[in-house]
Coordinates of C-alpha atoms and ligand atoms in Angstrom, one line a residue:
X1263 CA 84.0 -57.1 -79.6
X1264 CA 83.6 -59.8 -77.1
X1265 CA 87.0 -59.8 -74.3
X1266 CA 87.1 -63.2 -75.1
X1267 CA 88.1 -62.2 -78.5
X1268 CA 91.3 -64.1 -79.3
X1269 CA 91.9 -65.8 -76.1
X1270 CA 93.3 -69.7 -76.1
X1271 CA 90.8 -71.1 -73.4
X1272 CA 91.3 -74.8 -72.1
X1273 CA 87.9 -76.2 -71.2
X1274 CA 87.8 -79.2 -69.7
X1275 CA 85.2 -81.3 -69.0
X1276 CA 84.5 -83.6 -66.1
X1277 CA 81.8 -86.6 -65.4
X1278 CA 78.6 -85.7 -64.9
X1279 CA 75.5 -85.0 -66.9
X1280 CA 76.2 -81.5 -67.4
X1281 CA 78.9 -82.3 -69.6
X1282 CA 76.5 -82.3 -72.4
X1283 CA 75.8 -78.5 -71.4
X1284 CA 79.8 -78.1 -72.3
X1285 CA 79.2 -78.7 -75.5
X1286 CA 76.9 -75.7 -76.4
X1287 CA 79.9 -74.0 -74.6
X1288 CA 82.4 -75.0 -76.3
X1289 CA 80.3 -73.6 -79.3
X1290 CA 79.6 -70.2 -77.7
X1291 CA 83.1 -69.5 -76.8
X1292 CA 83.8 -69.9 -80.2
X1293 CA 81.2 -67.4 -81.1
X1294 CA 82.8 -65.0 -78.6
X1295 CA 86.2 -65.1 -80.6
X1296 CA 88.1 -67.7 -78.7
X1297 CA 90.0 -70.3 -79.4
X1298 CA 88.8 -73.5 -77.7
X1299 CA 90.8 -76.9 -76.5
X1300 CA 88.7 -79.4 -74.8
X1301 CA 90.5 -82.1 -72.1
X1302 CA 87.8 -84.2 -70.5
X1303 CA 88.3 -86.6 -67.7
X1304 CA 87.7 -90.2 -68.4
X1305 CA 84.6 -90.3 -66.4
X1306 CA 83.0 -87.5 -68.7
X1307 CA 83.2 -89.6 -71.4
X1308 CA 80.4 -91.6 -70.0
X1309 CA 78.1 -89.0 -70.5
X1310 CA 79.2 -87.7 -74.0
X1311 CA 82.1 -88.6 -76.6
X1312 CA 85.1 -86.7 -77.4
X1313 CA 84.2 -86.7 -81.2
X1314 CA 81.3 -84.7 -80.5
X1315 CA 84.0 -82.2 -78.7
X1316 CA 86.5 -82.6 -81.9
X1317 CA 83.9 -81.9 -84.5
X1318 CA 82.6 -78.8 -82.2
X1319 CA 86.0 -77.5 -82.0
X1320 CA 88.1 -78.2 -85.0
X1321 CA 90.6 -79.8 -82.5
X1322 CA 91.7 -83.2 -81.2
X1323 CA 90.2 -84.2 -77.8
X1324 CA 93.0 -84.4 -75.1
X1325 CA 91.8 -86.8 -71.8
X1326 CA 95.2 -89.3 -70.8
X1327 CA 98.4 -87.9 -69.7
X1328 CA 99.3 -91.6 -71.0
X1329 CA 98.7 -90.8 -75.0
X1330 CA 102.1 -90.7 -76.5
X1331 CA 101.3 -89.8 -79.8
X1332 CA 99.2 -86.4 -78.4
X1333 CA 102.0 -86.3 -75.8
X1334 CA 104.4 -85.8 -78.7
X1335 CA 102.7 -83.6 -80.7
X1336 CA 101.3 -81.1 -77.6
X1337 CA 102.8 -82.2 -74.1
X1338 CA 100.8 -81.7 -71.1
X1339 CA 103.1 -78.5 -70.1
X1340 CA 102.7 -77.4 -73.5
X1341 CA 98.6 -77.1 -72.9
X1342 CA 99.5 -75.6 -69.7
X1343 CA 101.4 -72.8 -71.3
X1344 CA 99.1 -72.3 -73.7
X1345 CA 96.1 -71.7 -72.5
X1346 CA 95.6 -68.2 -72.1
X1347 CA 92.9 -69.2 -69.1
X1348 CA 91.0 -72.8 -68.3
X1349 CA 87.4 -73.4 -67.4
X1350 CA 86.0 -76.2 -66.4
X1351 CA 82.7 -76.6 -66.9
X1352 CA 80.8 -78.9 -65.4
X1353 CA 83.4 -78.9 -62.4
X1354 CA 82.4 -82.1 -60.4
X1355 CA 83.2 -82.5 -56.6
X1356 CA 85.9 -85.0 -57.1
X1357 CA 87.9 -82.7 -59.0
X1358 CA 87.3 -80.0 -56.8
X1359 CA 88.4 -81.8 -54.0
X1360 CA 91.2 -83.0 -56.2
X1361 CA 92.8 -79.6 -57.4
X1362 CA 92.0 -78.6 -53.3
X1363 CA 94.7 -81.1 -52.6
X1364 CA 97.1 -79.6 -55.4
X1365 CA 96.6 -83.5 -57.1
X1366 CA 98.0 -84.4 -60.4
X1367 CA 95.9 -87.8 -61.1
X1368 CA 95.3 -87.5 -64.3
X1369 CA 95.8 -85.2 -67.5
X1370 CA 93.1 -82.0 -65.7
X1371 CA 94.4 -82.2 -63.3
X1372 CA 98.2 -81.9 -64.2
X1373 CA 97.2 -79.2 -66.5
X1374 CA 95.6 -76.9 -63.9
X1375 CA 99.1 -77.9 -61.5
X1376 CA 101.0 -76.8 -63.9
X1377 CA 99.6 -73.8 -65.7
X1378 CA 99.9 -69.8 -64.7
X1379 CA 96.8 -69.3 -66.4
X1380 CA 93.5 -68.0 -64.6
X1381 CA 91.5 -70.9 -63.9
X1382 CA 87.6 -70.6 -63.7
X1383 CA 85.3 -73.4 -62.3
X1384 CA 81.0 -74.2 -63.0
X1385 CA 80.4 -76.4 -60.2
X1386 CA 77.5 -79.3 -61.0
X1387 CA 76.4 -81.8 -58.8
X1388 CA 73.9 -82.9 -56.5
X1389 CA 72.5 -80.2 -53.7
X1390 CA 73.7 -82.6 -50.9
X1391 CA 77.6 -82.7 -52.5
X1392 CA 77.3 -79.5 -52.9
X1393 CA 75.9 -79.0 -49.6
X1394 CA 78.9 -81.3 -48.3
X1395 CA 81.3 -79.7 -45.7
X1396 CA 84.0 -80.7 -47.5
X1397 CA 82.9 -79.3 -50.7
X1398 CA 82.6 -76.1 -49.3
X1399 CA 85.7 -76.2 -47.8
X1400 CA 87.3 -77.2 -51.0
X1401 CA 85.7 -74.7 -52.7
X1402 CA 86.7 -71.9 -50.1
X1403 CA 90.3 -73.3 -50.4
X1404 CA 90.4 -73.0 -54.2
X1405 CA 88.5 -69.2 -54.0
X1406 CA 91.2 -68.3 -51.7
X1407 CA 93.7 -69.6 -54.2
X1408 CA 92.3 -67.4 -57.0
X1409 CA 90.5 -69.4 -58.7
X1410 CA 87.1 -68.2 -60.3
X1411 CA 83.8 -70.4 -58.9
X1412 CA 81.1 -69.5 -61.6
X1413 CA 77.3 -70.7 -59.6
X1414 CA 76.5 -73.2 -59.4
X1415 CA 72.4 -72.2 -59.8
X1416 CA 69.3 -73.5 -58.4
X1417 CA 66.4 -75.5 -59.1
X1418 CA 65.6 -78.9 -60.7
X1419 CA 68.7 -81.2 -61.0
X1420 CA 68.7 -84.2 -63.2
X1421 CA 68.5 -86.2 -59.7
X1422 CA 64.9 -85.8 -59.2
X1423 CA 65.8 -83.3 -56.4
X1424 CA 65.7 -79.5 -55.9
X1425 CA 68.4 -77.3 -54.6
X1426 CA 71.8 -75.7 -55.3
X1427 CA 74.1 -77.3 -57.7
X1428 CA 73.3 -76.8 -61.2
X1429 CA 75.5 -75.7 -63.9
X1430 CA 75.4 -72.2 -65.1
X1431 CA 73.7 -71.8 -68.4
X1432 CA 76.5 -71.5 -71.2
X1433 CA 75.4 -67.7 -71.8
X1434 CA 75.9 -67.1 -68.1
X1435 CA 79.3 -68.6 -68.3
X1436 CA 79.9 -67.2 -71.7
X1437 CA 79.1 -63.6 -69.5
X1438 CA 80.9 -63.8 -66.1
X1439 CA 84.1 -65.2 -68.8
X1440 CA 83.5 -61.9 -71.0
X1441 CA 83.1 -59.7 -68.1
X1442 CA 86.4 -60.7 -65.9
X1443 CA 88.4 -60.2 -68.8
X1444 CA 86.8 -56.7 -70.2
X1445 CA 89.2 -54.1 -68.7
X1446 CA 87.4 -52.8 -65.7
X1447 CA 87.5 -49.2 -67.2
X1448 CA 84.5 -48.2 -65.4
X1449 CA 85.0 -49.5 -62.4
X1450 CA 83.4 -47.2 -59.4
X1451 CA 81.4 -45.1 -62.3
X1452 CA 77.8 -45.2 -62.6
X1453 CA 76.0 -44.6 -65.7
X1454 CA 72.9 -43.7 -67.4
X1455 CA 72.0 -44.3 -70.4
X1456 CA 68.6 -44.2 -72.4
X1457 CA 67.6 -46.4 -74.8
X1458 CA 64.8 -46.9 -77.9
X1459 CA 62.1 -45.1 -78.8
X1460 CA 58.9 -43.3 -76.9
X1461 CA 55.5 -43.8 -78.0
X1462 CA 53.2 -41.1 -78.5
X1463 CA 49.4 -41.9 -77.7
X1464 CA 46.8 -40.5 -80.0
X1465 CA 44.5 -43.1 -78.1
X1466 CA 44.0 -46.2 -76.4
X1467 CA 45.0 -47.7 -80.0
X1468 CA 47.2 -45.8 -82.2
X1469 CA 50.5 -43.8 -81.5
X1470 CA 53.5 -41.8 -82.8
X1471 CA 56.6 -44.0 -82.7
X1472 CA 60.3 -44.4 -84.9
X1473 CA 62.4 -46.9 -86.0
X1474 CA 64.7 -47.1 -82.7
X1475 CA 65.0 -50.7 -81.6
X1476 CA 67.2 -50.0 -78.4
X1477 CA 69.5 -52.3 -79.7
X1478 CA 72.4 -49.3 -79.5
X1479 CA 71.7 -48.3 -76.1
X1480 CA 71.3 -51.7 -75.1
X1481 CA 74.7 -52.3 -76.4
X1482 CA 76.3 -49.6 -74.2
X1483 CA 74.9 -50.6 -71.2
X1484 CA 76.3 -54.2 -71.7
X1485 CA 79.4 -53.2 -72.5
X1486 CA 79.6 -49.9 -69.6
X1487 CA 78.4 -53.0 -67.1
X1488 CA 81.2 -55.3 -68.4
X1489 CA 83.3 -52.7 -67.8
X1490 CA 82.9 -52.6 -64.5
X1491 CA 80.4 -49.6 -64.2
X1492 CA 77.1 -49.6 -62.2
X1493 CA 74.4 -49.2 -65.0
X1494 CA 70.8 -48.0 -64.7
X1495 CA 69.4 -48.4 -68.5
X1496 CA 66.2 -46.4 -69.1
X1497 CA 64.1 -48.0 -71.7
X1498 CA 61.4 -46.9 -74.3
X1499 CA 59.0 -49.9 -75.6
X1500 CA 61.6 -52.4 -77.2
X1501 CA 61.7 -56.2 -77.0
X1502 CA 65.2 -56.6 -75.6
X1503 CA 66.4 -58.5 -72.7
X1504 CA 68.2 -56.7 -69.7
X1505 CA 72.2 -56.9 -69.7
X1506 CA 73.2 -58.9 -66.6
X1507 CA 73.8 -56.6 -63.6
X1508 CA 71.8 -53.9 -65.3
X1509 CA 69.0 -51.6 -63.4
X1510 CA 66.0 -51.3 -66.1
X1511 CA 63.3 -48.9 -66.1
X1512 CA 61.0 -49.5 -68.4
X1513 CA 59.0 -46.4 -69.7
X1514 CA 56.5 -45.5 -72.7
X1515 CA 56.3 -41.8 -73.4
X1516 CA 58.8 -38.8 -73.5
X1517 CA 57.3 -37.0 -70.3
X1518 CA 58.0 -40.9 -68.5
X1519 CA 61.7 -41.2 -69.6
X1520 CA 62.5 -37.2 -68.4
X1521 CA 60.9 -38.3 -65.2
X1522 CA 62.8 -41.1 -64.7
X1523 CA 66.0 -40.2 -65.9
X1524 CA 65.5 -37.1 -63.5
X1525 CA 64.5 -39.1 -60.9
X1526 CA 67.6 -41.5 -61.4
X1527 CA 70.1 -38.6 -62.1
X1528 CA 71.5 -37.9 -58.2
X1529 CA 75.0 -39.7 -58.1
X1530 CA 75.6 -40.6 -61.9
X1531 CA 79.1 -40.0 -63.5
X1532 CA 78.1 -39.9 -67.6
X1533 CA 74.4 -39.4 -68.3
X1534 CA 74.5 -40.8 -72.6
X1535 CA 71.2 -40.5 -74.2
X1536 CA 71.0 -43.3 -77.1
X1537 CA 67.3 -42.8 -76.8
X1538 CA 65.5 -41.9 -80.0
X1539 CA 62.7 -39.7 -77.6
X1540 CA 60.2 -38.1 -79.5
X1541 CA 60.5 -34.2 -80.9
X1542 CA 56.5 -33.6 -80.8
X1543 CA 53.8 -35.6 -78.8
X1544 CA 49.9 -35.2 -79.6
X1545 CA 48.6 -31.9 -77.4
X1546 CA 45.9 -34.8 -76.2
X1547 CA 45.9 -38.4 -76.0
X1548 CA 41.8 -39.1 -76.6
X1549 CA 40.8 -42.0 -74.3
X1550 CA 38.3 -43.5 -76.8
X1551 CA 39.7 -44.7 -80.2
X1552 CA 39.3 -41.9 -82.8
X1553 CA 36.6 -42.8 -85.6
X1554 CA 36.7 -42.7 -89.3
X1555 CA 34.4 -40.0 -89.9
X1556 CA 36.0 -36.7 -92.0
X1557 CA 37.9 -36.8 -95.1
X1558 CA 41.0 -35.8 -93.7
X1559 CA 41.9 -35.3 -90.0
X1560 CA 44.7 -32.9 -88.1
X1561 CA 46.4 -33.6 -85.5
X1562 CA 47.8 -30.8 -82.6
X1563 CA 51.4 -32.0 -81.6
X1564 CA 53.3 -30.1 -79.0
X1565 CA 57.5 -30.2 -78.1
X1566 CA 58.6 -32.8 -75.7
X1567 CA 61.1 -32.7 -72.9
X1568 CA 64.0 -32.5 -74.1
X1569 CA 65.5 -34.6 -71.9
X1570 CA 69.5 -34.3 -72.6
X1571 CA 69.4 -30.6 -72.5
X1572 CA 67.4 -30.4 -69.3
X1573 CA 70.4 -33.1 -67.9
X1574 CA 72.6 -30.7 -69.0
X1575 CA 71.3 -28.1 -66.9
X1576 CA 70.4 -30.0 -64.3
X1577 CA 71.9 -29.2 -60.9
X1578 CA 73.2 -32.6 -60.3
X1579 CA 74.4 -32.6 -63.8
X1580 CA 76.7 -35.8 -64.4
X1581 CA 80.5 -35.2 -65.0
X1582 CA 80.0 -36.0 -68.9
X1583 CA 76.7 -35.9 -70.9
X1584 CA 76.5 -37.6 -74.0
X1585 CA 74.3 -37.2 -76.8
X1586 CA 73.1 -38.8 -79.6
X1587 CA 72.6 -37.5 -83.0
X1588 CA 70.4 -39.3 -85.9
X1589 CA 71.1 -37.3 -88.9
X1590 CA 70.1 -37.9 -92.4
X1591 CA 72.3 -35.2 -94.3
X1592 CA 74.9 -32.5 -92.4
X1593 CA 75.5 -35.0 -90.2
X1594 CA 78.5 -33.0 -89.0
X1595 CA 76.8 -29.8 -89.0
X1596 CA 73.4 -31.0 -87.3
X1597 CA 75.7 -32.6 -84.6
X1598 CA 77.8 -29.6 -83.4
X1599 CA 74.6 -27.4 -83.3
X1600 CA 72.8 -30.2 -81.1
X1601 CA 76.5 -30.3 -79.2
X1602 CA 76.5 -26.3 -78.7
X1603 CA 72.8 -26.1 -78.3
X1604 CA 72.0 -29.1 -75.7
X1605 CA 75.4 -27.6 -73.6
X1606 CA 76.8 -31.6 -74.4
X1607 CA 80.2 -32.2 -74.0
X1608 CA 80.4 -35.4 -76.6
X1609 CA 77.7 -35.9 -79.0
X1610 CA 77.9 -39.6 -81.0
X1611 CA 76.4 -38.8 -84.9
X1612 CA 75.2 -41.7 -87.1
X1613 CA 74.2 -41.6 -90.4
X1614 CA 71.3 -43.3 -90.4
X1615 CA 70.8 -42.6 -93.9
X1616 CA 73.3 -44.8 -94.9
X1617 CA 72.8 -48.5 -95.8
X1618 CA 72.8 -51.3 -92.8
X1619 CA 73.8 -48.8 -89.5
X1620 CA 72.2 -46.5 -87.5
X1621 CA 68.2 -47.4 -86.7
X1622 CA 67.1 -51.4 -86.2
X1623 CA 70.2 -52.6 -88.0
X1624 CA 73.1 -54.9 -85.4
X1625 CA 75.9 -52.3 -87.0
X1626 CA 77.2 -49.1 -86.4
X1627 CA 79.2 -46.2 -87.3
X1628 CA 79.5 -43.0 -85.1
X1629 CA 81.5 -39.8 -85.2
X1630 CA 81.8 -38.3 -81.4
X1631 CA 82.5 -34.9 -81.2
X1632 CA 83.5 -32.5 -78.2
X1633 CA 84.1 -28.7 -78.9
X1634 CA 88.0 -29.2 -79.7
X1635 CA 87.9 -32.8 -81.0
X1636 CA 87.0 -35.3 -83.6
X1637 CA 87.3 -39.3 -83.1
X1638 CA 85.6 -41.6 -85.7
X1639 CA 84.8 -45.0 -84.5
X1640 CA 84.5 -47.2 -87.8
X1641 CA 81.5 -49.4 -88.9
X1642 CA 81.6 -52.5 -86.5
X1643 CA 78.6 -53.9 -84.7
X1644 CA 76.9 -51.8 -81.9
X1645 CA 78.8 -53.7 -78.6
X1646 CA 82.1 -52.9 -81.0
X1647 CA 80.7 -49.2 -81.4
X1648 CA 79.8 -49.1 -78.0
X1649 CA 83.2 -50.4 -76.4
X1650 CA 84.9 -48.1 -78.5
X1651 CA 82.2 -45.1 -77.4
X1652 CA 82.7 -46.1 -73.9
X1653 CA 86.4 -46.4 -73.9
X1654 CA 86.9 -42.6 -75.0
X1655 CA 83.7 -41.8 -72.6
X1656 CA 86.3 -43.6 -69.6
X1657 CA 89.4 -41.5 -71.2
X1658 CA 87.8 -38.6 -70.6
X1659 CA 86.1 -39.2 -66.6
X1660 CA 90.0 -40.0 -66.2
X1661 CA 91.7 -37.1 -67.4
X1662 CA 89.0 -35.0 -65.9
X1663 CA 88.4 -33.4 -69.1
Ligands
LIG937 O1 67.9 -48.1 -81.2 P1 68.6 -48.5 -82.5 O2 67.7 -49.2 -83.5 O3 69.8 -49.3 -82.1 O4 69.2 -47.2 -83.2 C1 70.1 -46.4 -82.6 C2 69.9 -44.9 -82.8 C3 70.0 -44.6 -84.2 C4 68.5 -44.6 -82.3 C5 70.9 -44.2 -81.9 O5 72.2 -44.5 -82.3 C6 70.7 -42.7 -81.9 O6 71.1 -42.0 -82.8 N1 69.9 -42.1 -80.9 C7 69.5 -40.7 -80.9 C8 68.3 -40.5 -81.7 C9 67.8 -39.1 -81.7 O7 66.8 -38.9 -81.1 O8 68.6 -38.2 -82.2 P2 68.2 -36.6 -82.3 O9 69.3 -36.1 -83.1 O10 66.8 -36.4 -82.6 O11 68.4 -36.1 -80.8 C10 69.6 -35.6 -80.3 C11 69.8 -36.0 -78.8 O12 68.8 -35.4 -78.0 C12 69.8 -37.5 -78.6 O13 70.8 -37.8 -77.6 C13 68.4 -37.7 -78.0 O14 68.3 -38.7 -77.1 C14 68.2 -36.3 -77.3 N2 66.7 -35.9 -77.2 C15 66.0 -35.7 -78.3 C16 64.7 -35.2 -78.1 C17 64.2 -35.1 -76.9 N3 62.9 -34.7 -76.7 N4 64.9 -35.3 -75.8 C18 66.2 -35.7 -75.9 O15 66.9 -36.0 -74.9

């Protein structure tokens, strides 16, 4: 669950051509769970119309302190108090400079005055206002105030020119909101944590693979680095895009991932392996593509690594190592042998039996069991699953179970 999740955000909107960006934003933060008001200055009505705001959000523009009808029915202070936090998104200079000088010129502005609530900012303008000395000053003035300064990013600005003082993308908004209000659990950890399948080569063409598409261990890192921790995220072949603030390694085989989750293990707190690494691996990979000659044809596979046991062992074993179990039947049973046998001290079993969780599917289920405990974390999707994984995973590093 996103930490946006329930929160009463105020986003308000200023004049520039970014505004049009808020829009998608106003969208997302819905997607994350939140509940979205949108003030907007007057000049950002020149670039798009309230009603495209309203029908986004279910809810009544707000931009004049001078409305008496939307005074009565929701007062200025009223907004301020109930807005859980405000972002404004695109911020422009003027208002910048305007909330430097604690201003109250118009209904943003009076808002921002006048509420406790933490108050983020996505700069967008030109490179040379942004540049300005007395933007940066502003800017400075309002960071040492508390306030939040999301970007602003590089590259092509509507302008014509180059340079600092883009608007973040909505996602990347979306993300540095999500993460600042994720509690910061894992702060100071670091974590490793394996993801998707390996692939066995039989040759340059064909190979042994499963149905793991790293979207669990994906999940975990995500959620680990919203929490605060330092994530490296070892990856078999999947077609997933990195978590912010997430070290990736990619890697093909079995042998690869045990080399570089040994080579990564010095200094790592929790060591969870979501991985779904292969048992067997052919006892030779041919390097020309094997032809269709006999009838039939057998193939020599030999063990794997096995990579979680060796952590285990491992001198510079983590604090906490966490497996994984994919069980089809016994889940229970197959899970505290793989617990006992591995030398685990949690182990996360999912049925991946069962219809729509476990393998490829967004959903989850898990049961994680130590040697005295049980905790069940119910069907949810797999950055719910993972939270909820994580959250007993940062229970444990602080009771120093
Ligand atoms: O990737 P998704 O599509 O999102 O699916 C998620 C998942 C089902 C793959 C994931 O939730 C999961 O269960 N991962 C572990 C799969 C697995 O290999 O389970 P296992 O029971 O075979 O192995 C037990 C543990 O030993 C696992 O932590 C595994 O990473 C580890 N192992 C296994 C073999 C091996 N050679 N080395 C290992 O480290």
């Amino acid at each position: 669950m996103s930490g946006l999740a329930g929160q009463r955000i105020l986003l308000g909107v200023t004049g520039g051509i970014a505004a049009y960006k808020a829009a998608d934003l106003a969208r997302r933060l819905q997607d994350a769970g939140a509940q979205v008001q949108v003030v907007m200055t007057d000049a950002a009505t020149q670039f798009v119309t309230p009603m495209t705001f309203q029908a986004l959000t279910g809810r009544p523009v707000r931009s004049s302190l001078w409305d008496a009808a939307a005074e009565a029915a929701m007062g200025h202070i009223e907004l301020a108090r109930w807005a859980d936090r405000i972002v404004i998104a695109p911020a422009s200079a003027d208002l910048i400079a305007r909330l430097a000088q604690g201003m109250g010129s118009d209904l943003l502005s009076t808002i921002c005055l006048a509420s406790e609530a933490p108050i983020a900012l996505a700069p967008a303008m030109n490179r040379v206002m942004w540049a300005n000395a007395a933007t940066q000053a502003n800017v400075a003035t309002l960071r040492a105030r508390g306030m939040q300064v999301l970007g602003p990013g590089d590259g092509d600005q509507a302008c014509g020119e180059v340079g600092a003082g883009r608007m973040l993308e909505p996602m990347q908004i979306v993300n540095a909101l999500d993460t600042s209000a994720a509690p910061a659990l894992l702060a100071g950890r670091r974590l490793l944590i394996s993801a998707g399948p390996t692939f066995e080569d039989l040759d340059p063409v064909r190979f042994l693979g499963n149905r793991s598409s790293g979207k669990m261990g994906f999940a975990l890192a995500a959620e680990a680095s919203r929490m605060g921790a330092q994530v490296t995220l070892v990856a078999g072949p999947v077609s997933l895009c990195t978590p912010d603030r997430v070290q990736r390694i990619d890697v093909r085989r079995a042998v690869q991932m045990r080399d570089a989750v040994i080579a990564a293990l010095p200094g790592q707190d929790v060591f969870i392996s979501a991985a779904a690494v292969a048992d067997y691996m052919p006892a030779q990979t041919e390097s020309r593509k094997i032809k269709k000659t006999a009838a039939s044809l057998s193939l020599e596979l030999v063990r794997t690594p096995d990579i979680v046991s060796e952590v285990a062992r491992h001198a510079q074993r983590p604090t906490l190592v966490v497996g994984f179990a994919a069980e089809t039947n016994d889940v229970e049973q197959h899970a505290l042998g793989k617990l006992k046998s591995k030398g685990l001290d949690l182990i996360a079993a999912n049925d991946v039996a069962a219809e729509g969780i476990g393998f490829e599917s967004d959903d989850n289920a898990l049961t994680v069991y130590s040697t005295s405990d049980r905790h069940a974390i119910e069907r949810g999707s797999k950055s719910e699953v993972a939270r909820r994984l994580l959250e007993l995973i940062a229970a444990r590093l602080e009771s120093g179970a």
